[in-house]
Amino acid sequence: MDKKVYTISYGCQMSERDSETLTAISTKLGYSRTEDLSQADLVIINTCCVRESAENKIIGKIGQLKKIKEKKPSLVIAVAGCMVQQPGILERLQKRAPHVDIWTGTFDHNKFEELLHASLCGRKIALISQREIDVSEVVPLAEKGKLHVNVNIMYGCNNYCAYCIVPYVRGRERSRPKEVILDEVRSLVESGCREVTLLGQNVNSYGKTDGFGYDFSDLLKAMDKVDGLFRVRFMTSHPKDLSDKLITTVAEGEHLCEHFHLPFQAGSNRVLQMMNRYYTREYYLERVHRILDEIPEARLTTDIIAGFPGETEEDFEQTLDLVRTVPFTQAFTFMYSKRSGTAAADFPDQIPLEIKKLRLQKLMGLQNTRSLAWRNEMVGHNCEILVEGPSKSNAELLTGRTRGNELVVFQGNEHLIGSLINVRIDSANSWTLFGRIEFPKERR
Ligand code: SAH
Ligand code: SF4
């Protein structure tokens, strides 16, 4: 009988990519994907521990699966990802969730097949390596025929921002060689992929610690030449390593999307220093100007943290000011959450929850207004979009994305899925643009 796998993914794109790999490994063992939890024979929960809110949600979700497992004892539940890797957490989790069959971390993807085999023989297993695996041992797999695929170009992080757990749970920075990435992308294109997002915690330092004779810009230039690939995206750009060469490469590239996800985290130099970010507000603004001077149509998005320990009202005001100054099309705003093991967890002057909440609300309110104003400006303009598929909110309509990564909803025929077309924007809300087809473009 056909066995089904149901995957639940939390966290960043990196984590999403890991979920794809784990799911693809299970399909090698004969599982096929389902969107219906009640049909599942295997549930994979890929976790994230970067923020506390995600962690609480995940623990709740694992708890909910208990009832399903009671009704269907053959169900295999695998919990993977960086949440499980935090020191001392496994025992606590195992006590709370004895119904889980497999516990495994981000350094163990190459053993997931074995773990699944063992669990099918009725064993309960926990395998959480603390040593990062060599990039050559990692097997990133993707579902065949997907239009957009996230592609890891590097793993880990060496930056140790004071609030961040990532370097502790994802290990030291390691980059995958250019040829390996290009081979992966070429085979993805053969199976229908038209757009990739190159992923790393700090793509601007690609290859540095591995001593490659080429850098991220060189990788992008090679990627730009892959036949049949329409678009190349990348994230995340750490502002401290954003080079002029990269900006020029994006400006000149044919398929390189003019979108920079450039987290600034805080607007005050005092807080930036406490965060260990290695740039100032002035430097950040200089980088933004440099991008917009060279690529006026570039889109900028960012991440911001409200309520970092010691952040005063004046500091926070400077964060708001930066949001008013830079034309971000979107900002991912987070309330600071204390991650044990990180430097900031022991800082004095932790900000009370109520204040953090108020600051976050202010920040979100401001950015929503800015995003809407920005999208309204696009009304009347034409944009090139890659058609992705039916809209999630209305299956009669199609969606696609601009080169700047803005979502566009429009009316069109399904045969357009996977092609580049021109759309004229008619209206907008804070998150979405609504348009109509101008004229179909030839496939490149
Ligand atoms: N490597 C990326 C960020 C990865 S984590 C970079 O340097 O920009 C994604 C985002 O989560 C971060 O940009 C930050 O805004 C947020 N974040 C990380 N740790 C956090 C914490 N402890 N509390 C609140 N937000 C956090
Ligand atoms: Fe975390 Fe900083 Fe590394 Fe980003 S660069 S993953 S925020 S430590």
Coordinates of C-alpha atoms and ligand atoms in Angstrom, one line a residue:
M1 CA 0.0 0.0 0.0
D2 CA 1.1 3.5 -0.8
K3 CA 2.7 5.1 2.3
K4 CA 2.4 8.8 2.9
V5 CA 4.6 11.5 4.4
Y6 CA 3.4 14.8 5.9
T7 CA 5.9 17.5 6.6
I8 CA 5.6 20.4 8.9
S9 CA 8.4 23.0 8.6
Y10 CA 9.2 25.8 11.0
G11 CA 11.8 28.6 10.7
C12 CA 13.8 30.2 7.9
Q13 CA 14.4 29.2 4.3
M14 CA 17.4 27.2 5.4
S15 CA 15.2 25.2 7.6
E16 CA 12.6 24.8 4.8
R17 CA 15.4 23.5 2.6
D18 CA 16.3 21.0 5.3
S19 CA 12.6 19.9 5.4
E20 CA 12.7 19.3 1.6
T21 CA 15.8 17.2 1.9
L22 CA 14.3 15.1 4.7
T23 CA 11.1 14.7 2.8
A24 CA 12.9 13.7 -0.4
I25 CA 14.9 11.1 1.5
S26 CA 11.7 9.6 2.7
T27 CA 10.3 9.5 -0.8
K28 CA 13.4 7.4 -1.7
L29 CA 12.0 4.8 0.8
G30 CA 8.6 4.8 -1.0
Y31 CA 6.7 7.5 0.8
S32 CA 4.7 9.9 -1.3
R33 CA 3.8 13.3 -0.1
T34 CA 0.4 14.2 1.3
E35 CA -1.2 17.5 2.4
D36 CA -3.6 15.7 4.6
L37 CA -2.3 14.8 8.1
S38 CA -4.9 12.2 8.7
Q39 CA -3.5 10.2 5.7
A40 CA 0.1 10.3 6.9
D41 CA 2.1 7.2 7.9
L42 CA 5.2 9.4 8.6
V43 CA 5.1 12.9 10.0
I44 CA 8.3 15.0 9.8
I45 CA 8.5 18.0 12.0
N46 CA 11.5 20.1 11.1
T47 CA 12.1 22.6 14.0
C48 CA 13.7 26.0 14.6
C49 CA 15.0 27.5 17.8
V50 CA 16.0 31.0 16.6
R51 CA 13.1 32.6 18.4
E52 CA 11.2 31.4 21.4
S53 CA 7.8 31.9 19.8
A54 CA 8.6 29.3 17.2
E55 CA 9.8 26.9 19.9
N56 CA 6.5 27.1 21.9
K57 CA 4.4 26.6 18.8
I58 CA 6.4 23.5 17.8
I59 CA 6.1 21.9 21.3
G60 CA 2.3 22.5 21.0
K61 CA 2.3 20.8 17.6
I62 CA 4.2 17.8 18.8
G63 CA 1.8 17.4 21.7
Q64 CA -1.2 17.5 19.3
L65 CA 0.3 14.5 17.3
K66 CA -0.1 12.3 20.4
K67 CA -3.8 11.8 19.9
I68 CA -3.3 10.9 16.2
K69 CA -0.6 8.4 17.1
E70 CA -2.9 6.8 19.7
K71 CA -5.5 6.2 17.0
K72 CA -2.9 5.0 14.5
P73 CA 0.0 3.4 16.4
S74 CA 1.9 2.6 13.1
L75 CA 2.4 6.3 12.5
V76 CA 6.1 7.2 12.6
I77 CA 6.9 10.7 14.0
A78 CA 10.3 12.3 13.3
V79 CA 11.3 15.5 14.9
A80 CA 14.4 17.1 13.3
G81 CA 16.2 20.4 13.2
C82 CA 18.0 22.9 15.3
M83 CA 15.6 23.1 18.2
V84 CA 16.5 19.5 19.2
Q85 CA 20.2 20.4 19.2
Q86 CA 20.1 22.9 22.0
P87 CA 22.1 21.7 25.0
G88 CA 20.1 19.7 27.5
I89 CA 16.8 20.1 25.6
L90 CA 16.5 16.5 24.3
E91 CA 15.8 14.9 27.6
R92 CA 13.1 17.4 28.5
L93 CA 11.5 16.9 25.1
Q94 CA 11.6 13.1 25.3
K95 CA 9.9 13.2 28.6
R96 CA 7.2 15.5 27.3
A97 CA 6.7 13.7 24.0
P98 CA 7.4 9.9 24.4
H99 CA 5.2 9.3 21.3
V100 CA 8.0 10.7 19.1
D101 CA 9.9 7.9 17.3
I102 CA 13.0 9.8 15.8
W103 CA 14.8 12.8 17.3
T104 CA 17.5 14.1 15.0
G105 CA 19.5 17.3 14.4
T106 CA 20.7 19.3 11.4
F107 CA 24.1 17.5 11.3
D108 CA 22.5 14.1 10.7
H109 CA 20.7 14.4 7.4
N110 CA 23.1 11.9 5.9
K111 CA 21.8 9.3 8.4
F112 CA 18.1 10.0 8.1
E113 CA 17.5 7.1 5.8
E114 CA 19.0 4.7 8.3
L115 CA 17.0 6.3 11.1
L116 CA 13.8 5.8 9.1
H117 CA 14.6 2.1 8.5
A118 CA 15.3 1.6 12.2
S119 CA 12.0 3.3 13.2
L120 CA 10.1 1.1 10.8
C121 CA 11.4 -1.9 12.8
G122 CA 9.7 -0.3 15.8
R123 CA 12.7 1.3 17.4
K124 CA 12.7 4.7 19.1
I125 CA 15.9 6.6 18.3
A126 CA 17.7 9.9 19.1
L127 CA 20.7 10.8 17.0
I128 CA 21.9 14.3 17.5
S129 CA 25.5 14.9 16.4
Q130 CA 27.2 18.0 17.7
R131 CA 29.9 17.9 15.1
E132 CA 29.1 19.7 11.8
I133 CA 29.3 17.4 8.8
D134 CA 31.6 18.2 5.9
V135 CA 29.7 19.8 3.0
S136 CA 30.5 16.8 0.8
E137 CA 28.6 14.5 3.2
V138 CA 25.4 16.6 2.9
V139 CA 22.9 15.3 0.4
P140 CA 20.5 18.2 -0.5
L141 CA 17.6 16.7 -2.3
A142 CA 14.6 18.5 -3.8
E143 CA 11.2 17.5 -5.0
K144 CA 11.4 17.0 -8.8
G145 CA 9.6 19.4 -11.0
K146 CA 9.4 22.4 -8.6
L147 CA 9.5 25.8 -10.2
H148 CA 11.4 27.4 -7.4
V149 CA 14.0 25.7 -5.3
N150 CA 16.1 26.9 -2.3
V151 CA 19.7 25.8 -2.8
N152 CA 22.2 25.8 0.0
I153 CA 25.5 27.4 -0.9
M154 CA 27.0 27.3 2.6
Y155 CA 26.2 26.1 6.0
G156 CA 26.7 27.5 9.5
C157 CA 27.8 30.9 10.6
N158 CA 30.9 32.4 12.2
N159 CA 29.5 35.8 13.2
Y160 CA 28.2 35.3 16.7
C161 CA 25.7 38.2 16.8
A162 CA 25.0 38.5 20.6
Y163 CA 21.4 37.5 20.3
C164 CA 21.7 34.6 17.9
I165 CA 21.7 30.8 18.5
V166 CA 22.5 29.9 14.9
P167 CA 26.3 29.6 15.2
Y168 CA 25.8 27.2 18.1
V169 CA 23.3 24.9 16.5
R170 CA 24.4 25.2 12.8
G171 CA 28.1 25.0 13.4
R172 CA 31.1 26.8 11.7
E173 CA 30.7 28.3 8.3
R174 CA 31.4 25.9 5.4
S175 CA 30.8 26.6 1.7
R176 CA 30.0 24.2 -1.0
P177 CA 32.3 24.3 -4.1
K178 CA 31.0 26.2 -7.1
E179 CA 30.9 23.2 -9.4
V180 CA 28.9 21.1 -7.0
I181 CA 26.3 23.9 -6.7
L182 CA 26.2 24.4 -10.5
D183 CA 25.7 20.7 -11.1
E184 CA 22.9 20.6 -8.6
V185 CA 21.2 23.7 -10.2
R186 CA 21.6 22.3 -13.8
S187 CA 19.9 19.1 -12.8
L188 CA 17.1 21.0 -11.1
V189 CA 16.6 23.0 -14.3
E190 CA 16.4 19.8 -16.2
S191 CA 13.5 18.7 -14.0
G192 CA 11.6 22.0 -14.4
C193 CA 13.1 24.4 -12.0
R194 CA 13.2 28.0 -13.3
E195 CA 14.2 30.0 -10.2
V196 CA 16.6 29.3 -7.4
T197 CA 17.3 31.1 -4.2
L198 CA 20.9 30.7 -3.0
L199 CA 20.9 30.3 0.7
G200 CA 23.5 31.1 3.4
Q201 CA 23.4 32.9 6.7
N202 CA 25.9 35.4 5.2
V203 CA 26.2 34.8 1.5
N204 CA 28.7 37.6 1.2
S205 CA 31.3 35.6 2.9
Y206 CA 30.8 32.6 0.6
G207 CA 34.0 30.7 0.2
K208 CA 36.1 32.8 2.5
T209 CA 36.7 30.3 5.3
D210 CA 37.2 27.5 2.8
G211 CA 39.9 29.5 0.8
F212 CA 38.2 29.1 -2.6
G213 CA 39.8 31.2 -5.3
Y214 CA 36.4 32.7 -6.1
D215 CA 33.8 34.6 -4.2
F216 CA 30.0 35.0 -4.1
S217 CA 30.0 37.4 -7.0
D218 CA 31.9 34.9 -9.1
L219 CA 29.4 32.2 -8.2
L220 CA 26.5 34.5 -9.2
K221 CA 28.1 35.2 -12.5
A222 CA 28.4 31.5 -13.2
M223 CA 24.8 30.9 -12.1
D224 CA 23.7 33.7 -14.5
K225 CA 24.9 31.5 -17.4
V226 CA 23.0 28.3 -16.5
D227 CA 20.8 27.5 -19.5
G228 CA 17.1 27.5 -18.9
L229 CA 17.3 29.2 -15.5
F230 CA 15.2 32.4 -15.5
R231 CA 16.0 33.9 -12.1
V232 CA 18.6 33.7 -9.4
R233 CA 17.9 35.1 -5.9
F234 CA 20.0 35.0 -2.8
M235 CA 19.9 35.6 0.9
T236 CA 21.0 36.7 3.5
S237 CA 23.4 39.5 2.9
H238 CA 25.1 40.6 6.0
P239 CA 25.7 44.4 5.6
K240 CA 29.3 44.2 6.9
D241 CA 30.4 42.1 4.0
L242 CA 28.3 43.5 1.2
S243 CA 30.9 44.4 -1.5
D244 CA 30.8 46.9 -4.4
K245 CA 31.6 43.9 -6.6
L246 CA 28.4 42.2 -5.6
I247 CA 26.3 45.3 -6.3
T248 CA 27.9 45.6 -9.8
T249 CA 27.5 41.9 -10.5
V250 CA 23.8 42.1 -9.7
A251 CA 23.4 45.3 -11.7
E252 CA 25.0 43.6 -14.8
G253 CA 23.5 40.2 -14.4
E254 CA 20.7 39.2 -16.8
H255 CA 19.0 36.7 -14.5
L256 CA 20.2 38.0 -11.1
C257 CA 17.2 39.5 -9.3
E258 CA 17.7 43.0 -8.0
H259 CA 16.6 42.2 -4.5
F260 CA 18.8 42.6 -1.4
H261 CA 17.6 41.1 1.9
L262 CA 19.8 43.2 4.1
P263 CA 18.9 42.9 7.8
F264 CA 19.9 46.0 9.9
Q265 CA 18.5 44.6 13.2
A266 CA 18.8 48.0 15.1
G267 CA 19.1 51.6 14.2
S268 CA 21.3 52.8 17.1
N269 CA 25.1 52.4 16.9
R270 CA 25.1 51.6 20.7
V271 CA 22.8 48.7 20.2
L272 CA 24.5 47.5 17.0
Q273 CA 27.7 47.4 18.9
M274 CA 26.2 45.4 21.8
M275 CA 24.7 43.1 19.1
N276 CA 28.2 42.4 17.7
R277 CA 27.1 43.3 14.2
Y278 CA 30.3 45.1 13.1
Y279 CA 28.7 48.0 11.2
T280 CA 27.3 51.3 12.1
R281 CA 24.0 53.0 11.1
E282 CA 26.0 55.3 8.8
Y283 CA 27.8 52.4 7.1
Y284 CA 24.5 50.7 6.6
L285 CA 23.0 53.8 5.0
E286 CA 26.1 54.2 2.8
R287 CA 25.6 50.6 1.5
V288 CA 21.9 51.3 0.8
H289 CA 22.8 54.4 -1.2
R290 CA 25.4 52.5 -3.1
I291 CA 22.9 49.9 -4.1
L292 CA 20.2 52.4 -5.1
D293 CA 22.7 54.6 -7.0
E294 CA 23.8 51.7 -9.1
I295 CA 20.5 49.9 -9.3
P296 CA 17.7 52.4 -8.9
E297 CA 15.0 49.7 -9.3
A298 CA 16.5 47.5 -6.6
R299 CA 14.3 46.2 -3.8
L300 CA 15.4 46.2 -0.2
T301 CA 14.0 44.1 2.6
T302 CA 15.2 43.7 6.1
D303 CA 15.0 42.0 9.5
I304 CA 14.7 44.1 12.7
I305 CA 14.7 43.2 16.4
A306 CA 12.8 45.3 18.9
G307 CA 13.7 45.2 22.6
F308 CA 17.3 44.0 22.6
P309 CA 18.7 44.2 26.2
G310 CA 19.6 47.7 27.1
E311 CA 17.7 49.3 24.2
T312 CA 16.4 52.7 25.4
E313 CA 13.5 54.6 23.9
E314 CA 16.0 56.8 22.1
D315 CA 17.7 53.8 20.7
F316 CA 14.4 52.4 19.5
E317 CA 13.5 55.8 18.0
Q318 CA 16.6 55.5 15.8
T319 CA 15.3 52.1 14.6
L320 CA 12.0 53.7 13.6
D321 CA 13.9 56.5 12.0
L322 CA 15.9 54.1 9.8
V323 CA 12.6 52.5 8.7
R324 CA 11.3 55.9 7.7
T325 CA 14.6 56.6 5.8
V326 CA 15.2 53.5 3.8
P327 CA 12.6 52.4 1.2
F328 CA 12.1 48.9 2.5
T329 CA 9.4 47.0 0.6
Q330 CA 9.1 44.6 3.5
A331 CA 10.5 44.1 6.9
F332 CA 10.5 41.0 9.1
T333 CA 10.2 42.4 12.6
F334 CA 10.9 40.4 15.7
M335 CA 10.6 40.9 19.4
Y336 CA 13.9 40.1 21.1
S337 CA 13.8 36.6 22.6
K338 CA 16.4 35.4 25.1
R339 CA 18.2 32.3 23.8
S340 CA 20.2 30.6 26.5
G341 CA 23.9 30.1 25.6
T342 CA 24.1 33.3 23.6
A343 CA 26.0 36.4 24.9
A344 CA 22.9 38.6 25.2
A345 CA 21.0 36.1 27.4
D346 CA 23.3 37.3 30.2
F347 CA 23.2 41.0 29.5
P348 CA 21.7 43.2 32.2
D349 CA 18.7 45.4 31.4
Q350 CA 16.5 42.8 29.7
I351 CA 13.5 44.7 28.5
P352 CA 10.1 43.9 30.0
L353 CA 7.7 41.9 27.8
E354 CA 5.1 44.7 27.7
I355 CA 7.6 47.2 26.4
K356 CA 9.0 44.8 23.8
K357 CA 5.4 44.2 22.6
L358 CA 4.7 47.9 22.3
R359 CA 7.8 48.5 20.4
L360 CA 7.2 45.7 18.0
Q361 CA 3.6 46.9 17.4
K362 CA 4.9 50.4 16.6
L363 CA 7.5 49.0 14.3
M364 CA 5.0 46.8 12.5
G365 CA 2.5 49.6 12.2
L366 CA 5.1 51.9 10.6
Q367 CA 6.4 49.3 8.2
N368 CA 2.9 48.3 7.1
T369 CA 2.2 51.9 6.2
R370 CA 5.6 52.2 4.4
S371 CA 5.0 48.9 2.5
L372 CA 1.5 50.0 1.4
A373 CA 2.8 53.3 0.2
W374 CA 5.6 51.6 -1.7
R375 CA 3.2 49.1 -3.3
N376 CA 0.8 51.9 -4.2
E377 CA 3.6 53.6 -6.1
M378 CA 3.8 50.5 -8.3
V379 CA 0.2 51.0 -9.5
G380 CA 0.2 51.8 -13.2
H381 CA 3.6 50.3 -13.7
N382 CA 4.5 47.2 -15.7
C383 CA 6.5 44.4 -14.2
E384 CA 8.0 41.1 -15.3
I385 CA 6.7 38.2 -13.3
L386 CA 7.4 34.5 -13.1
V387 CA 4.1 32.8 -13.0
E388 CA 4.0 30.4 -10.0
G389 CA 0.6 28.8 -9.9
P390 CA -3.0 29.3 -8.5
S391 CA -3.4 31.9 -5.8
K392 CA -3.8 30.5 -2.3
S393 CA -6.7 32.7 -1.5
N394 CA -8.6 32.3 -4.8
A395 CA -7.8 29.3 -7.0
E396 CA -9.4 31.1 -10.0
L397 CA -6.5 33.5 -10.0
L398 CA -2.8 33.0 -10.6
T399 CA 0.2 34.4 -8.7
G400 CA 3.7 35.2 -9.6
R401 CA 6.6 37.2 -8.3
T402 CA 8.4 40.3 -9.6
R403 CA 12.2 40.4 -9.8
G404 CA 12.0 42.3 -6.5
N405 CA 10.1 39.4 -4.9
E406 CA 6.7 41.1 -4.7
L407 CA 3.7 38.9 -4.9
V408 CA 1.3 39.7 -7.8
V409 CA -2.2 38.2 -8.2
F410 CA -3.8 38.3 -11.6
Q411 CA -6.3 36.5 -13.9
G412 CA -4.7 34.1 -16.4
N413 CA -4.6 30.7 -17.9
E414 CA -2.8 27.9 -16.1
H415 CA -0.6 27.2 -19.2
L416 CA 1.3 30.3 -18.2
I417 CA 2.7 28.6 -15.1
G418 CA 6.4 28.6 -15.3
S419 CA 6.8 31.4 -17.8
L420 CA 7.8 35.0 -17.6
I421 CA 5.1 37.5 -18.5
N422 CA 4.4 41.2 -18.2
V423 CA 1.7 42.4 -15.9
R424 CA 0.4 45.9 -15.3
I425 CA -0.3 46.7 -11.7
D426 CA -3.9 47.9 -11.0
S427 CA -4.0 48.0 -7.2
A428 CA -2.2 47.0 -4.0
N429 CA -2.5 46.2 -0.4
S430 CA 0.3 46.0 2.2
W431 CA 1.3 42.5 1.1
T432 CA 0.1 41.9 -2.4
L433 CA -0.1 43.6 -5.8
F434 CA -3.0 43.0 -8.2
G435 CA -2.5 43.2 -11.9
R436 CA -3.5 42.2 -15.4
I437 CA -1.5 40.6 -18.2
E438 CA 0.0 43.1 -20.6
F439 CA 1.4 40.8 -23.2
P440 CA 3.0 37.3 -22.9
K441 CA 6.8 37.2 -23.2
E442 CA 8.7 34.6 -25.1
R443 CA 10.4 32.0 -22.9
R444 CA 14.1 32.8 -22.7
Ligands
SAH1 N1 22.0 35.3 9.1 C1 20.9 36.2 9.0 C2 19.8 36.0 10.1 C3 19.4 34.6 10.5 S1 18.2 34.5 11.7 C4 21.5 37.6 9.3 O1 22.5 37.8 9.9 O2 20.8 38.5 9.0 C5 16.9 35.5 11.1 C6 16.5 36.7 11.9 O3 15.9 36.3 13.1 C7 17.6 37.6 12.2 O4 17.9 38.5 11.2 C8 17.0 38.3 13.4 O5 16.3 39.5 13.1 C9 16.1 37.3 14.0 N2 16.6 36.8 15.3 C10 17.6 36.0 15.5 N3 17.8 35.7 16.8 C11 16.8 36.4 17.5 C12 16.5 36.5 18.8 N4 17.2 35.9 19.8 N5 15.4 37.3 19.1 C13 14.7 37.9 18.2 N6 15.0 37.8 16.9 C14 16.0 37.0 16.5
SF4_2 FE1 22.9 34.8 13.5 FE2 24.4 36.9 13.1 FE3 25.1 34.5 12.0 FE4 23.0 35.9 11.1 S1 25.1 36.5 11.0 S2 23.1 33.7 11.6 S3 22.2 36.8 13.0 S4 25.0 35.0 14.2

